[in-house]
Coordinates of C-alpha atoms in Angstrom, one line a residue:
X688 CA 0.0 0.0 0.0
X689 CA 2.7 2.6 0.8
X690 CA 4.3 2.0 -2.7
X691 CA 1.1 3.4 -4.0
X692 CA 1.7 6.4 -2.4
X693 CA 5.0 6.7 -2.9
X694 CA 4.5 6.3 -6.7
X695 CA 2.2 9.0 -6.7
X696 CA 4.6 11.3 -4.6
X697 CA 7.1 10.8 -7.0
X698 CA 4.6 11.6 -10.2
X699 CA 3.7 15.0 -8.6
X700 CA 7.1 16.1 -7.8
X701 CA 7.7 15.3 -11.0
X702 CA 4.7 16.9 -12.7
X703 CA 5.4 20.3 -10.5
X704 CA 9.5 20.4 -11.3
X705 CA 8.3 19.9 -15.4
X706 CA 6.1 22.4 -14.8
X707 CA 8.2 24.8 -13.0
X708 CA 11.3 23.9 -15.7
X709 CA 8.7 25.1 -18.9
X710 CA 7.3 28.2 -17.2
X711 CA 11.1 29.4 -16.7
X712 CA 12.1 28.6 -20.1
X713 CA 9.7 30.8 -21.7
X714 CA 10.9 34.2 -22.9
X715 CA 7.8 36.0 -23.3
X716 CA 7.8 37.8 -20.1
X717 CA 6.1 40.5 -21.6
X718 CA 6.4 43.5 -23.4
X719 CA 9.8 45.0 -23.5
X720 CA 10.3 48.5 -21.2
X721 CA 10.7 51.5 -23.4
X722 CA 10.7 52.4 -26.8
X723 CA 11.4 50.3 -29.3
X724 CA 12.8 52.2 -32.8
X725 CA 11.9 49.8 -35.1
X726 CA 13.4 51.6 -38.0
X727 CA 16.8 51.4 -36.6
X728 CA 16.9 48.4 -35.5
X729 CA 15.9 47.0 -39.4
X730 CA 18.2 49.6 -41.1
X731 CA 20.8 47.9 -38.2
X732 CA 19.6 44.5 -39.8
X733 CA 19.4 45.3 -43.2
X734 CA 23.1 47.0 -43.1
X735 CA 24.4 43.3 -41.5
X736 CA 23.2 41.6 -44.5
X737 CA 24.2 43.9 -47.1
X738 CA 20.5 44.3 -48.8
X739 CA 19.1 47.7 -50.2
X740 CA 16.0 48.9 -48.2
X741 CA 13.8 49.9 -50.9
X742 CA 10.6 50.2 -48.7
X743 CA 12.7 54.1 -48.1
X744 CA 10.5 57.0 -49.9
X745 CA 13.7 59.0 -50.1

């Protein structure tokens, strides 16, 4: 009888420790504090690659 709930012991430890593992591996932790400037961070991205914006009006 006690191996019974020793077996279950051991499945709920191990169901909280998966649980806490996969909710601290997740990196949306929300939205990021700040302002983001998205225009420099694709001209920062475009200049790595070497490609020609052409989406620019100018």
């Amino acid at each position: 009888m006690e191996w019974i709930i020793t077996s279950v012991i051991a499945v709920v430890v191990f169901i909280l420790s998966a649980v806490f593992v996969l909710r601290t591996k997740r990196h949306d932790g929300g939205s990021v504090p700040g302002r983001f400037n998205f225009d420099g961070y694709k001209e920062s991205e475009l200049t790595q690659r070497g490609v020609f914006d052409k989406t620019k009006w100018h």
